Structures are given as structure tokens and as C-alpha cells.
mmCIF file of C-alpha atoms and ligand atoms in Angstrom:
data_model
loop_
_atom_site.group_PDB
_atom_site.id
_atom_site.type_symbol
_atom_site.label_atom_id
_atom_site.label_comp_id
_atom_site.label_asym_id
_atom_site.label_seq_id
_atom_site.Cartn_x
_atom_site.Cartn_y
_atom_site.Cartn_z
ATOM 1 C CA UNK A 1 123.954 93.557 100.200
ATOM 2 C CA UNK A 2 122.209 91.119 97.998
ATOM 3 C CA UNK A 3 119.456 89.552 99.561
ATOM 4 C CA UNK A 4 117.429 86.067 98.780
ATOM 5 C CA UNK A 5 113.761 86.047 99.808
ATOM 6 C CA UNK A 6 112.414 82.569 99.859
ATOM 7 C CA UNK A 7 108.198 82.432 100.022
ATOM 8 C CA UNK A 8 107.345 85.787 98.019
ATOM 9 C CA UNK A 9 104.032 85.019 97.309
ATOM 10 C CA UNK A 10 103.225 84.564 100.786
ATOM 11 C CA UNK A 11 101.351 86.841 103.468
ATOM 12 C CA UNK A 12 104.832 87.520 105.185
ATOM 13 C CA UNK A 13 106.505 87.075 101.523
ATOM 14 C CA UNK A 14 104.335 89.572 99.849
ATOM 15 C CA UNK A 15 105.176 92.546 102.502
ATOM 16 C CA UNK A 16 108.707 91.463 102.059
ATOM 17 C CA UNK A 17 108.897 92.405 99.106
ATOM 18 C CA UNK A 18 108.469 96.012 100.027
ATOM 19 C CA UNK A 19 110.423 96.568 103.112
ATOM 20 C CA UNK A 20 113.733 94.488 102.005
ATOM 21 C CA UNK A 21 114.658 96.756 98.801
ATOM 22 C CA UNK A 22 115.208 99.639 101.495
ATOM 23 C CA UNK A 23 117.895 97.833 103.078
ATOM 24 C CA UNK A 24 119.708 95.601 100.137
ATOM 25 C CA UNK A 25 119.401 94.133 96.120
ATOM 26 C CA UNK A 26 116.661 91.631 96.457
ATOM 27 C CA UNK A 27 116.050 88.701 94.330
ATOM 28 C CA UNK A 28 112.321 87.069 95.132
ATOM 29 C CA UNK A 29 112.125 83.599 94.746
ATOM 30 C CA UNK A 30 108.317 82.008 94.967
ATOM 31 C CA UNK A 31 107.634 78.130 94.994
ATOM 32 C CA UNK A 32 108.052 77.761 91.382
ATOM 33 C CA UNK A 33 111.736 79.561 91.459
ATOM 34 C CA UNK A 34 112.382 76.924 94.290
ATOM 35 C CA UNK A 35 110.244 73.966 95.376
ATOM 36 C CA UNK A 36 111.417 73.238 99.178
ATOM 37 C CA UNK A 37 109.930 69.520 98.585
ATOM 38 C CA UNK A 38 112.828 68.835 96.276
ATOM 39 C CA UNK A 39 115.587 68.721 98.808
ATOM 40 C CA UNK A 40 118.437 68.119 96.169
ATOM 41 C CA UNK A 41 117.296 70.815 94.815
ATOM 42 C CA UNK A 42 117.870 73.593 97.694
ATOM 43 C CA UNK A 43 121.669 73.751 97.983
ATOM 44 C CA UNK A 44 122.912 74.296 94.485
ATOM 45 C CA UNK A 45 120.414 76.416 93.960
ATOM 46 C CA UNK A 46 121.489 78.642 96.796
ATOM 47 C CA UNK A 47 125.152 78.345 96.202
ATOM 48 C CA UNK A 48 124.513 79.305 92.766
ATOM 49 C CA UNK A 49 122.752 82.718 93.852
ATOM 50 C CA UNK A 50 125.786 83.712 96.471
ATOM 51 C CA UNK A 51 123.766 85.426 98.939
ATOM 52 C CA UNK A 52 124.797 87.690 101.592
ATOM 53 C CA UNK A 53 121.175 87.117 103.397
ATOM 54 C CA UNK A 54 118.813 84.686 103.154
ATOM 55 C CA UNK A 55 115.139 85.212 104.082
ATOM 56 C CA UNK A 56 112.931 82.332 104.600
ATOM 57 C CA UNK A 57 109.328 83.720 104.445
ATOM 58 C CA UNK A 58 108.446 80.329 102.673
ATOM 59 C CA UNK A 59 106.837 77.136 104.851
ATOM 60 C CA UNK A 60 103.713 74.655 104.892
ATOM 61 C CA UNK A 61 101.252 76.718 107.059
ATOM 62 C CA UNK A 62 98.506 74.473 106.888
ATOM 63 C CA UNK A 63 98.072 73.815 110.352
ATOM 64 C CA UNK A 64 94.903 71.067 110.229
ATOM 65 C CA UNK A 65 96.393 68.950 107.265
ATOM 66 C CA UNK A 66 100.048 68.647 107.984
ATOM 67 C CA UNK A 67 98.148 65.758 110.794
ATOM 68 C CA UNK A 68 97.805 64.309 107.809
ATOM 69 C CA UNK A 69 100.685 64.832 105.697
ATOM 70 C CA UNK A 70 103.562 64.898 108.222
ATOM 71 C CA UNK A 71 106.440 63.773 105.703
ATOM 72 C CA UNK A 72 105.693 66.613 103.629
ATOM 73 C CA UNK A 73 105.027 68.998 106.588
ATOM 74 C CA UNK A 74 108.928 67.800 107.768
ATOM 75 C CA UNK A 75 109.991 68.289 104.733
ATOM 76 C CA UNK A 76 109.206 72.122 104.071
ATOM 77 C CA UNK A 77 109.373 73.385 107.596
ATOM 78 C CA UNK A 78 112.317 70.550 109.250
ATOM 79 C CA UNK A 79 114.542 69.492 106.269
ATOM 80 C CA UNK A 80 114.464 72.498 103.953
ATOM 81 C CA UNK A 81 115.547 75.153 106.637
ATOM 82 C CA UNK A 82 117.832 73.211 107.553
ATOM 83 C CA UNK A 83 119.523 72.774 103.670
ATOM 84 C CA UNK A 84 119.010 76.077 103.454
ATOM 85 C CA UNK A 85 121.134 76.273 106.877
ATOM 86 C CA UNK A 86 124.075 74.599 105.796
ATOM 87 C CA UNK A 87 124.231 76.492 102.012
ATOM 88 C CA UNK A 88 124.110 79.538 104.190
ATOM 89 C CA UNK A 89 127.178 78.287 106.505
ATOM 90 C CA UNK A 90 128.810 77.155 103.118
ATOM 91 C CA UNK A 91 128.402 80.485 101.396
ATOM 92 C CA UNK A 92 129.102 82.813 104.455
ATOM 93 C CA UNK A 93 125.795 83.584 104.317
ATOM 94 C CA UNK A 94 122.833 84.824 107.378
ATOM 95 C CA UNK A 95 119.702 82.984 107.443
ATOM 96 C CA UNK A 96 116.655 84.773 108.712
ATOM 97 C CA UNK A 97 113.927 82.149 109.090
ATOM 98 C CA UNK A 98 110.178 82.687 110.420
ATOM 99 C CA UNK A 99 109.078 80.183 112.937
ATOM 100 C CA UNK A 100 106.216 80.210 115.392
ATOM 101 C CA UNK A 101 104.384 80.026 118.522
ATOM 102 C CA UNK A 102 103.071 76.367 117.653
ATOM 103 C CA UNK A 103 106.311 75.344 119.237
ATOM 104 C CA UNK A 104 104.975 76.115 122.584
ATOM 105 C CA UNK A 105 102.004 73.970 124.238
ATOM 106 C CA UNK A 106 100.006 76.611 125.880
ATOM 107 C CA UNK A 107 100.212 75.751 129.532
ATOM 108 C CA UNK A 108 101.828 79.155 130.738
ATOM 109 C CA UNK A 109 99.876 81.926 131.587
ATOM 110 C CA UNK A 110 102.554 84.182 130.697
ATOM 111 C CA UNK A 111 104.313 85.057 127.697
ATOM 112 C CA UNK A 112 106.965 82.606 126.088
ATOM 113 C CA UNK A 113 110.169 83.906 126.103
ATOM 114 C CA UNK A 114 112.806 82.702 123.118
ATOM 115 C CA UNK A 115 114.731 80.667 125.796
ATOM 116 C CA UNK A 116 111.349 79.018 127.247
ATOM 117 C CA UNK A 117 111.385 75.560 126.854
ATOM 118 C CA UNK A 118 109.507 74.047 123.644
ATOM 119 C CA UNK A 119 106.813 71.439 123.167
ATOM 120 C CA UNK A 120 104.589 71.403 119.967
ATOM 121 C CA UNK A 121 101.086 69.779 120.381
ATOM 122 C CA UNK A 122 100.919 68.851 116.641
ATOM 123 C CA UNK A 123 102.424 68.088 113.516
ATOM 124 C CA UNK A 124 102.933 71.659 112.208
ATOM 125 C CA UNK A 125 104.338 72.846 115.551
ATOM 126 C CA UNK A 126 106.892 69.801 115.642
ATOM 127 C CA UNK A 127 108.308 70.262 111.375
ATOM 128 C CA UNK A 128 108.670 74.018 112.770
ATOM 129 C CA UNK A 129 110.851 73.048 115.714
ATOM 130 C CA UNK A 130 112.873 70.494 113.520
ATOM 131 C CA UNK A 131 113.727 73.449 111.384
ATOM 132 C CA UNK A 132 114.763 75.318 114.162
ATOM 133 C CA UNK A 133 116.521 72.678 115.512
ATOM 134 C CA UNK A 134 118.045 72.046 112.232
ATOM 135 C CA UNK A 135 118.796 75.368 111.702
ATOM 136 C CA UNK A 136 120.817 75.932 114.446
ATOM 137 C CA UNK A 137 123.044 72.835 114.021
ATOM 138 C CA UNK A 138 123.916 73.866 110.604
ATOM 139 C CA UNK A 139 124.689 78.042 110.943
ATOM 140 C CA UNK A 140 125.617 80.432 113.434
ATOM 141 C CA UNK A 141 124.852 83.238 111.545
ATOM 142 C CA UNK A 142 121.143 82.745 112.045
ATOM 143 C CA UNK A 143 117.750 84.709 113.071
ATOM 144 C CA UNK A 144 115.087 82.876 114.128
ATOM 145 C CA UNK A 145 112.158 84.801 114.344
ATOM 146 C CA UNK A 146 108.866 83.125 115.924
ATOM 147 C CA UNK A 147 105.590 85.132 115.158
ATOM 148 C CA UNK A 148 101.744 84.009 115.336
ATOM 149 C CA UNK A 149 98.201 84.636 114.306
ATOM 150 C CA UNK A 150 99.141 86.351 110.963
ATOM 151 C CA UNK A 151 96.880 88.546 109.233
ATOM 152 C CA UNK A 152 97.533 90.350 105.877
ATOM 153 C CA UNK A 153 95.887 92.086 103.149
ATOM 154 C CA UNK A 154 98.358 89.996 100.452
ATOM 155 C CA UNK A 155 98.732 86.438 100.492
ATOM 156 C CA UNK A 156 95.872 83.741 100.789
ATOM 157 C CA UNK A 157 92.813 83.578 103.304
ATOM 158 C CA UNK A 158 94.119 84.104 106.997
ATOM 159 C CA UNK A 159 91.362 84.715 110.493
ATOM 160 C CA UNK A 160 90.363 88.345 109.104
ATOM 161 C CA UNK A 161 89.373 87.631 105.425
ATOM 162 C CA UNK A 162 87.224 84.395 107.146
ATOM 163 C CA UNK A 163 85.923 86.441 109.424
ATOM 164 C CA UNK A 164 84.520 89.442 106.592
ATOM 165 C CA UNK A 165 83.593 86.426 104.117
ATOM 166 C CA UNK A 166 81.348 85.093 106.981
ATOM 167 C CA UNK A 167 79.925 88.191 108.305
ATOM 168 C CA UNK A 168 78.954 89.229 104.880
ATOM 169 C CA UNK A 169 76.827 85.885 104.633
ATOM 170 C CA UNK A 170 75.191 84.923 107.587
ATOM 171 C CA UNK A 171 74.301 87.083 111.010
ATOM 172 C CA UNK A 172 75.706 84.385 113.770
ATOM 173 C CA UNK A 173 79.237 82.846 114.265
ATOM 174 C CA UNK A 174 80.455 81.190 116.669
ATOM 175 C CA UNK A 175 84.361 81.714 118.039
ATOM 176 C CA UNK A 176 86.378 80.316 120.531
ATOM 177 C CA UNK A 177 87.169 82.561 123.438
ATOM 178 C CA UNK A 178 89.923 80.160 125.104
ATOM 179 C CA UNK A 179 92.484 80.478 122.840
ATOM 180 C CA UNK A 180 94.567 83.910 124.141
ATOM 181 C CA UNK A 181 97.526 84.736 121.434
ATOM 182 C CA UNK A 182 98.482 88.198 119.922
ATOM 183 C CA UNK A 183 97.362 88.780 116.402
ATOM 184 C CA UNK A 184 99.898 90.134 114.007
ATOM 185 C CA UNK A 185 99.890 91.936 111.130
ATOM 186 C CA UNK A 186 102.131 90.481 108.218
ATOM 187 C CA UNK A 187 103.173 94.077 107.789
ATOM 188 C CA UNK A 188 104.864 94.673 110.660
ATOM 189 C CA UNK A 189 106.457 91.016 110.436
ATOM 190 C CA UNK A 190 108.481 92.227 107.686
ATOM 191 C CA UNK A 191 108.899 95.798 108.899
ATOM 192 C CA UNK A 192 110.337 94.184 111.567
ATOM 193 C CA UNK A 193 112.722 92.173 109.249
ATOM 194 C CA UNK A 194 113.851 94.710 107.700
ATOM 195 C CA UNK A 195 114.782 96.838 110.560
ATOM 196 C CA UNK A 196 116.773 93.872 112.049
ATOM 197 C CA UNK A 197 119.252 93.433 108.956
ATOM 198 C CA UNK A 198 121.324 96.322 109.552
ATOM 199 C CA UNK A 199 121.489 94.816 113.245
ATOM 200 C CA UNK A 200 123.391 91.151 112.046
ATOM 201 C CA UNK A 201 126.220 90.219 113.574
ATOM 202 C CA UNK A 202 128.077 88.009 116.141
ATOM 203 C CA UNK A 203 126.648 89.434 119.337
ATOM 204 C CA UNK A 204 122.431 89.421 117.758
ATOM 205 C CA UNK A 205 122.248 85.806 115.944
ATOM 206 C CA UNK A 206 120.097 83.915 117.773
ATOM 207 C CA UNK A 207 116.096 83.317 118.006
ATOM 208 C CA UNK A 208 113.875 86.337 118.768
ATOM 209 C CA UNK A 209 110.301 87.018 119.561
ATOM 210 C CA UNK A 210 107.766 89.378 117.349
ATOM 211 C CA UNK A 211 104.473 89.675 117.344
ATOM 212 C CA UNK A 212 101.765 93.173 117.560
ATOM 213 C CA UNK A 213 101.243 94.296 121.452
ATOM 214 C CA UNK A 214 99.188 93.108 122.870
ATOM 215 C CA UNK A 215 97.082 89.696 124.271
ATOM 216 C CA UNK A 216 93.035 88.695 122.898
ATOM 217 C CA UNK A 217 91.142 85.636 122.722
ATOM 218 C CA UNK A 218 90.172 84.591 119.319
ATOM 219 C CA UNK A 219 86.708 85.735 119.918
ATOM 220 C CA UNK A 220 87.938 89.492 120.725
ATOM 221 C CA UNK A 221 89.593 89.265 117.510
ATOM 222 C CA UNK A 222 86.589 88.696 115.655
ATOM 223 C CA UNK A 223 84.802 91.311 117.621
ATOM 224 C CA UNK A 224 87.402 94.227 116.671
ATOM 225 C CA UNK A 225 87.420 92.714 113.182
ATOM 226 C CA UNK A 226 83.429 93.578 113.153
ATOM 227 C CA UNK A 227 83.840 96.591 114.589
ATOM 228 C CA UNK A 228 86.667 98.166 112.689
ATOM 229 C CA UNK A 229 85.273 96.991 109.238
ATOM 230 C CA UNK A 230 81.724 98.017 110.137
ATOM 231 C CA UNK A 231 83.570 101.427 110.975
ATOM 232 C CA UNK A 232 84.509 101.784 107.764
ATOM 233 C CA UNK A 233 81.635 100.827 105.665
ATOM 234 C CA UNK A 234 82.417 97.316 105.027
ATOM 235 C CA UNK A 235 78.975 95.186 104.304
ATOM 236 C CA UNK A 236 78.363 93.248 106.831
ATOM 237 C CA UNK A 237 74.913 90.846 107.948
ATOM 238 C CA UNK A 238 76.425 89.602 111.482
ATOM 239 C CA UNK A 239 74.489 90.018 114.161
ATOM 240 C CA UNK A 240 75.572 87.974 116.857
ATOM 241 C CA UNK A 241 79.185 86.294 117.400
ATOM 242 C CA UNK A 242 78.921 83.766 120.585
ATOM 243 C CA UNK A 243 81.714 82.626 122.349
ATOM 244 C CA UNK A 244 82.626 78.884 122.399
ATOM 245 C CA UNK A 245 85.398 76.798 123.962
ATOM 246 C CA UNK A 246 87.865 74.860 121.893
ATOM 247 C CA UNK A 247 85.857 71.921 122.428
ATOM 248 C CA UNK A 248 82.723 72.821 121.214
ATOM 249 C CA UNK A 249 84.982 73.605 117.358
ATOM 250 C CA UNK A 250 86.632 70.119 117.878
ATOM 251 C CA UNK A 251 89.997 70.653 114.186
ATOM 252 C CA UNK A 252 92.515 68.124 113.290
ATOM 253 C CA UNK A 253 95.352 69.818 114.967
ATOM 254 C CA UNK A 254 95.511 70.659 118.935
ATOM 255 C CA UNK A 255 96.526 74.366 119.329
ATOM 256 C CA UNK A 256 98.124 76.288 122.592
ATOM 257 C CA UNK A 257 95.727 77.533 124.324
ATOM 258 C CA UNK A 258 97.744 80.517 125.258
ATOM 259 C CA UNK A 259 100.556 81.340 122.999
ATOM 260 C CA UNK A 260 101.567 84.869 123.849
ATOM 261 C CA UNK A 261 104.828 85.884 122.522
ATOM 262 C CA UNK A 262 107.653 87.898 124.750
ATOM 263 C CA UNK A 263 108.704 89.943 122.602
ATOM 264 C CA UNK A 264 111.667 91.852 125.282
ATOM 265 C CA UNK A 265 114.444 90.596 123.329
ATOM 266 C CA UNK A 266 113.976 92.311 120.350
ATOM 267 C CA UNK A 267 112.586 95.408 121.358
ATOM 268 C CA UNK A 268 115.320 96.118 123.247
ATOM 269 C CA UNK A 269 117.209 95.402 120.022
ATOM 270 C CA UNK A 270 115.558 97.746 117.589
ATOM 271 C CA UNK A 271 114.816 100.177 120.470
ATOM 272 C CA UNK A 272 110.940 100.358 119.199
ATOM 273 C CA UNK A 273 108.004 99.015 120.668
ATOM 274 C CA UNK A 274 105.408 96.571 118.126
ATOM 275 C CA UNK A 275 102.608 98.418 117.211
ATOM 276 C CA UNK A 276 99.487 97.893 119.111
ATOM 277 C CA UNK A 277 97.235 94.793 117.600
ATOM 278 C CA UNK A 278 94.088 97.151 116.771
ATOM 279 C CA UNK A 279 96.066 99.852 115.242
ATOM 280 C CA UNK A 280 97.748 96.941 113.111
ATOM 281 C CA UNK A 281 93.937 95.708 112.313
ATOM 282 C CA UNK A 282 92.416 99.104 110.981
ATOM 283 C CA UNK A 283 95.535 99.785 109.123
ATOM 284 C CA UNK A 284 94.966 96.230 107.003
ATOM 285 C CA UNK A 285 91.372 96.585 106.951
ATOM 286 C CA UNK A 286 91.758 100.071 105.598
ATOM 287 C CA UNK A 287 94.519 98.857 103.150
ATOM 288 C CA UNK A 288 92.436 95.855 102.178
ATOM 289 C CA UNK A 289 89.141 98.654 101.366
ATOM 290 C CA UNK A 290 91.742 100.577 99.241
ATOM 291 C CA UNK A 291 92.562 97.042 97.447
ATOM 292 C CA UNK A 292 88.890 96.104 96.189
ATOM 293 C CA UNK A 293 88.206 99.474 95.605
ATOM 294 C CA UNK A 294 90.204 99.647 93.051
ATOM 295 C CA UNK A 295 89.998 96.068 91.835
ATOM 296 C CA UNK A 296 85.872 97.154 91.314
HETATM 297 N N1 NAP B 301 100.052 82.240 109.221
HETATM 298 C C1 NAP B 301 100.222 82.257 110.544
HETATM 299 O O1 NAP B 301 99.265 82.442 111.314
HETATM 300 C C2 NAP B 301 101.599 82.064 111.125
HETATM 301 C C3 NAP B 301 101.743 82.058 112.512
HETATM 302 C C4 NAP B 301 103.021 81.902 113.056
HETATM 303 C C5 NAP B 301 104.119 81.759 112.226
HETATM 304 N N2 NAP B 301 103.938 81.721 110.884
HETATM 305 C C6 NAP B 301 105.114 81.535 110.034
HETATM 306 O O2 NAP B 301 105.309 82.706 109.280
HETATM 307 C C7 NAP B 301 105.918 82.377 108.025
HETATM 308 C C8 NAP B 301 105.140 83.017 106.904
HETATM 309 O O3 NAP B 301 103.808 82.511 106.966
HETATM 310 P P1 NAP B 301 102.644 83.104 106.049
HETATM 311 O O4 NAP B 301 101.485 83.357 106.930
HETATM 312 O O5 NAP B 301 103.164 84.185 105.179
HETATM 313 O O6 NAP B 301 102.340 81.798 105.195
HETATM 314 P P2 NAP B 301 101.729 81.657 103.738
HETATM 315 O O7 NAP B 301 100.931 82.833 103.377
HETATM 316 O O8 NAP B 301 101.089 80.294 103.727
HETATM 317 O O9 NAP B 301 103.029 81.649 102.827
HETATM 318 C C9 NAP B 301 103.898 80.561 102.805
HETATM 319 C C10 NAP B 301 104.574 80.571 101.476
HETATM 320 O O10 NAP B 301 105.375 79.375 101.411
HETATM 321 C C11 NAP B 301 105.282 78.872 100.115
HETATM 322 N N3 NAP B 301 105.515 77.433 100.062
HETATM 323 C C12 NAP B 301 104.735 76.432 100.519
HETATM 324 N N4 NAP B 301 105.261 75.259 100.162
HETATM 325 C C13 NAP B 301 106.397 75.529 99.475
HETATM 326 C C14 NAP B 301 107.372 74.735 98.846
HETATM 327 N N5 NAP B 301 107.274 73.404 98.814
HETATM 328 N N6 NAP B 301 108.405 75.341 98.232
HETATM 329 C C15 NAP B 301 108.531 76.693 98.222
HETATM 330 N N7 NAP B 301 107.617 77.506 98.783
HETATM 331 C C16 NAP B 301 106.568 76.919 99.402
HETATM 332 C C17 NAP B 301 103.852 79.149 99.686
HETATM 333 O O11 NAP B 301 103.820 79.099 98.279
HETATM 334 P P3 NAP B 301 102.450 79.201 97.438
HETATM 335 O O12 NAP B 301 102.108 80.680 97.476
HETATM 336 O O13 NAP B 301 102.836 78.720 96.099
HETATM 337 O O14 NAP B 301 101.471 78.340 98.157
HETATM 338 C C18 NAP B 301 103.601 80.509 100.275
HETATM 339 O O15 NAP B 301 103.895 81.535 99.365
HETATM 340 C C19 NAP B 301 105.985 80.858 107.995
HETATM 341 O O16 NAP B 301 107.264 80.451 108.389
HETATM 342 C C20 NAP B 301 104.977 80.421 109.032
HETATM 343 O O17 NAP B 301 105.289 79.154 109.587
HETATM 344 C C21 NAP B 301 102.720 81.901 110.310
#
């Protein structure tokens, strides 16, 4: 099975790379292989490579400044997937795409399910939906697979890397508590992935649900972060980490207040439960110890 991985250098991208060669030939394309700003660019390319699975690990993830660049934010995330979409459809192709819980607005207290109705608050939330939207206009044989709050050891800065860079400088931070979402380790993401592959077919295209088990406020995250690295000898100053309400840490972009993922759907499929967000979070903390060990 030869398999196309779009985004390699990414968080998601980067584990990718290591679960997909267990299940097919994989060619990694990064940004400069493929620059999903240059639409005319995105079918012949794909076309050219014959695919029997496309991954798309590859979006524009900046959440706060896609408010301000929207055309570029459609472009990546609402335009691209679906180009990608139709070369898929073209070349008999499946698309697995990543998508997320920015979709949703946060007004349910209990978890979104992949049929619950959609409603971005902001810019980054709506060029996701487009591409899902676009996505499945243009190919049957698609995944969709919504995730949020990802963590990784690979990749660029993310909640967990903030939160050690901070609590190795100062002894106080403040973090909002009234956010509730499921952190998720990019790791399992594309453990995940991988496991579904073998699954594709007729009766399991269609949009599904992953995320760690589990439900935490922002603020618990950073707690467990500081108590898990601490654990394992990480240098830390903080001291104190107070609770504050999304309004008191006014960003550019609105965010759910409560984005937890159902995740039913695709447990049932791979008959295997997500691991457990603080197992996830020692396991990259540990892995991310290993890393500068070895880089000092
Ligand atoms: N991060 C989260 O908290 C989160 C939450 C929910 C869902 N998701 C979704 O999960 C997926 C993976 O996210 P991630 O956390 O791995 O994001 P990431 O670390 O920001 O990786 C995204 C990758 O996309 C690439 N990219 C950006 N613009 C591109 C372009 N014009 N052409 C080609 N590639 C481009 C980036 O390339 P460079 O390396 O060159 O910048 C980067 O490698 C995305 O679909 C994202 O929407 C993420």
C-alpha cells in the first residue's frame, strides 16, 4: 500500500512517520515537498505520486492569527483538503484528514459526538469546517478524524513545552480553569491512524472522534504537567499556578469552552480504548527527558 503523508514535520506529522511504515510504503512530504498555499499546485502533484492513501497531518494551526489572516487560514485548512479531496476521488485514492474540536462552540456539557451539529467561534475553527465540508463533497473514500489539545515531544511549541519553559523561569502562572477539553498526545493521534488503515472501506469512511480519555480544565493540565515533570527531575522554579477565567487572559480567537470529544465511534471500531490523558503525559514528558538528554 503506498501511502502519502502530507505535514511530516508536524507534531502529528512527526509521529507519523513512525507508526505508518508498519502498515504501508510511505513517502513524507513536508511544506517544502508541497506548499498547500499554492492551490494549482496540489492536484498534479498528487496525481503524479498515485497514492493508495493519503494522510493529511499538514494545516495552519495558529489559532490567534488566522483572525487575522483568514484567506490564508481558508486556504490551507478549506481549499487545500478539499484539492486534495478531489485528486484522491480522481486517483481512487482514501483521504485521511485531521480536523478538530474548534468546529464545535462549547455550549454542551457533554461530549460532541461526530454527528453533533457544528459551529466554529473563530476563524481557525470555520477554514477547518470548510475542509471538512469540502472534503466530503469531493470523496467518499474519506476519514475525518477530529482531535484537540495536542501535545508532543516532536514538532514546534504546543501547552506542555510553554508550560516547562515558564515554570523553569518564574514561580507564578496564571491558567484558565474554564476551558474543559481532553489533552492528547500526538502519539497516540497517529497510533491511532495507523491502526485505522487496515480498517478502510465502504462501511468505515466517514468522520470519527479521537482524543486521550479523559476530561480537565486547562489549569489541571498545567498542574499534572508540574507534577509529572517535577517527578522526574525536571528543573522547575514554579511555585504557585492560580486559576483564572477566560476573561481575565482576554486572545484574538474565542475558544469552546468545553470541547470534549466522544470518542464511541471509533473505539468501537478498533475495539481499544484511548489511553488515559496522564499516562499519555508522563510517557511524553519521559520521552521528551530522554530527548535533551541526549541532545546535552
Ligand atoms: N495542535 C492542536 O492543538 C490541534 C488540536 C486539534 C486538531 N489539530 C489538528 O491536528 C492536525 C495536526 O496538527 P499539529 O498539532 O501536528 O500541527 P503542527 O505541528 O502545526 O503541524 C502542521 C504542519 O502543517 C504544515 N503546514 C503549514 N502550512 C503549510 C502549507 N502551506 N503547506 C504545507 N504544509 C503546511 C506545517 O509545516 P511547517 O513545519 O513548515 O510549519 C507543519 O509541519 C492539524 O490538522 C490540526 O488542525 C491540532
Amino acid at each position: 500500500m503506498k501511502i502519502l503523508l502530507l505535514g511530516s514535520q508536524g507534531q502529528v506529522g512527526q509521529e507519523l512517520l513512525t507508526t505508518l511504515p508498519s502498515v504501508g510504503e510511505v513517502t513524507a512530504w513536508s511544506r517544502h515537498d508541497l506548499d498547500l498555499s499554492q492551490s494549482e499546485q496540489i492536484g498534479p502533484a498528487i496525481l503524479a505520486q498515485q497514492p493508495d492513501v493519503i494522510v493529511n497531518a499538514a494545516a495552519y494551526t495558529a489559532v490567534d492569527k488566522a483572525e487575522q489572516e483568514p484567506e490564508l487560514a481558508h486556504q490551507i485548512n478549506g481549499n487545500a483538503p478539499g484539492q486534495l479531496a478531489q485528486a484522491a476521488q480522481t486517483c481512487g485514492a482514501t483521504l485521511i484528514h485531521i480536523s478538530t474540536d474548534y468546529v464545535f462552540d462549547g455550549q454542551q456539557n457533554q461530549p460532541y459526538q461526530p454527528t453533533t451539529p457544528t459551529q466554529p467561534l473563530g476563524v481557525y475553527g470555520q477554514s477547518k469546517l470548510a475542509g471538512e465540508l469540502a472534503i466530503q463533497a469531493a470523496c467518499d473514500r474519506h476519514i475525518i478524524l477530529r482531535t484537540a489539545w495536542v501535545y508532543g515531544a516532536k514538532g514546534h511549541g504546543n501547552f506542555v513545552k510553554t508550560m516547562l519553559r515558564v515554570g523553569a523561569e518564574r514561580d507564578t502562572v496564571k491558567v484558565v480553569y474554564d476551558q474543559v477539553g481532553c489533552p492528547t498526545w500526538s502519539h497516540d493521534i497517529a497510533q491511532a491512524i495507523a491502526q485505522l488503515i487496515p480498517h478502510l472501506g465502504p462501511s468505515t469512511f466517514g468522520t470519527y472522534h479521537f482524543t486521550n480519555s479523559g476530561a480537565i480544565s486547562w489549569y489541571d493540565f498545567a498542574m499534572a504537567i508540574f507534577e509529572e515533570a517535577a517527578a522526574l527531575g525536571w528543573p522547575l522554579q514554579i511555585e504557585t499556578v492560580l486559576p483564572i477565567t477566560t476573561d481575565q487572559y482576554p486572545l484574538p480567537a474565542k475558544r469552546p469552552a468545553y470541547s470534549v470529544l466522544g470518542t464511541e465511534k471509533l473505539r468501537t471500531l478498533l475495539q481499544q480504548t484511548p489511553p488515559y490523558w496522564r499516562v499519555s503525559l508522563r510517557k511524553m514528558l519521559q520521552e521528551l527527558m530522554a530527548t535533551d538528554r541526549q541532545a546535552s
